[in-house]
XYZ file of C-alpha atoms in Angstrom:
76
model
C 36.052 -16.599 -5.867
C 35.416 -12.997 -7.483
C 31.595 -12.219 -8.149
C 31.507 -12.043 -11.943
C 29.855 -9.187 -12.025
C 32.233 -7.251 -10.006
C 33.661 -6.232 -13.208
C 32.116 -2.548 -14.043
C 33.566 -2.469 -17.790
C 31.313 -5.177 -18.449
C 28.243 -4.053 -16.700
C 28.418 -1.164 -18.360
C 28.765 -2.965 -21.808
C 25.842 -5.289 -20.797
C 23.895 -2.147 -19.283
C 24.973 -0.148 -22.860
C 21.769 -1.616 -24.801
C 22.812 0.532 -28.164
C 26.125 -1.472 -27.791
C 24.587 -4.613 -27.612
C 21.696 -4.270 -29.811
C 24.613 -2.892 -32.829
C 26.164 -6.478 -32.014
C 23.014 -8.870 -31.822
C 21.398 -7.424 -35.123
C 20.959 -8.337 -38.372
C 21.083 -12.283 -38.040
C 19.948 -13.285 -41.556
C 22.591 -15.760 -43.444
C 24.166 -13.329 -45.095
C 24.827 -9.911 -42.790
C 25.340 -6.834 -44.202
C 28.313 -5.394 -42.940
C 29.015 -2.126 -42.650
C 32.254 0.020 -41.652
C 30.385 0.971 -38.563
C 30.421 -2.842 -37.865
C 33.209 -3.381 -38.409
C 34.981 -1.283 -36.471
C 32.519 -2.282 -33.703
C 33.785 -5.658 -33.695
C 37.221 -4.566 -33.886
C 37.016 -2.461 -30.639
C 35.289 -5.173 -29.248
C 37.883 -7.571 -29.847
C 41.137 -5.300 -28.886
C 39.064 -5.010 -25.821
C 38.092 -8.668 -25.444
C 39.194 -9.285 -21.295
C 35.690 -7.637 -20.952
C 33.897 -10.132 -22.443
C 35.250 -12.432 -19.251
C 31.707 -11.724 -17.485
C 29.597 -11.040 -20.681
C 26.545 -13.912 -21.288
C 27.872 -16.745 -23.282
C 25.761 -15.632 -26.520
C 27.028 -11.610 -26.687
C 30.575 -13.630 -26.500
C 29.649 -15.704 -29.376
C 27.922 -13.019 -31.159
C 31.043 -11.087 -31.224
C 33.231 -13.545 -32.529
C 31.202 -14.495 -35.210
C 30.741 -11.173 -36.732
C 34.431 -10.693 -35.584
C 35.111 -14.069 -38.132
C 32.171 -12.557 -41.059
C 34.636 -9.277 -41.112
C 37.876 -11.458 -41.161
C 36.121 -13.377 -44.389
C 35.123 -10.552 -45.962
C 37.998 -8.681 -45.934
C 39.443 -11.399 -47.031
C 37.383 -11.868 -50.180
C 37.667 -8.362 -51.097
């Protein structure tokens, strides 16, 4: 089986700590989010076969704030 970690787009992303800390903060009920954000967690998603190796939270993380964005622009 393939080392997990074998995958550089991913170590990079977990290596990329401005990356991560945009996706892990604010974590309050209601999170602000901004277009920045947004089209964070767009990228993130188009790009998702990196998040194969990612931890289990950043993966989670991502697809919640990837399901906040969907609501909101919903809403609007």
């Amino acid at each position: 089986m393939k080392d997990p970690m074998s995958n550089p787009n991913a170590n990079e992303l977990e290596k990329n700590p401005m990356i991560l800390n945009q996706v892990l903060k604010p974590k309050s009920k209601m999170e602000k989010i901004t277009p920045d954000r947004i089209e964070l967690v767009k990228t993130m998603t188009k790009n998702f076969k990196l998040f194969g190796t990612l931890h289990k939270k950043l993966k989670n993380r991502i697809i919640e704030l990837f399901s906040i964005t969907l609501f909101k622009s919903v809403m609007v």
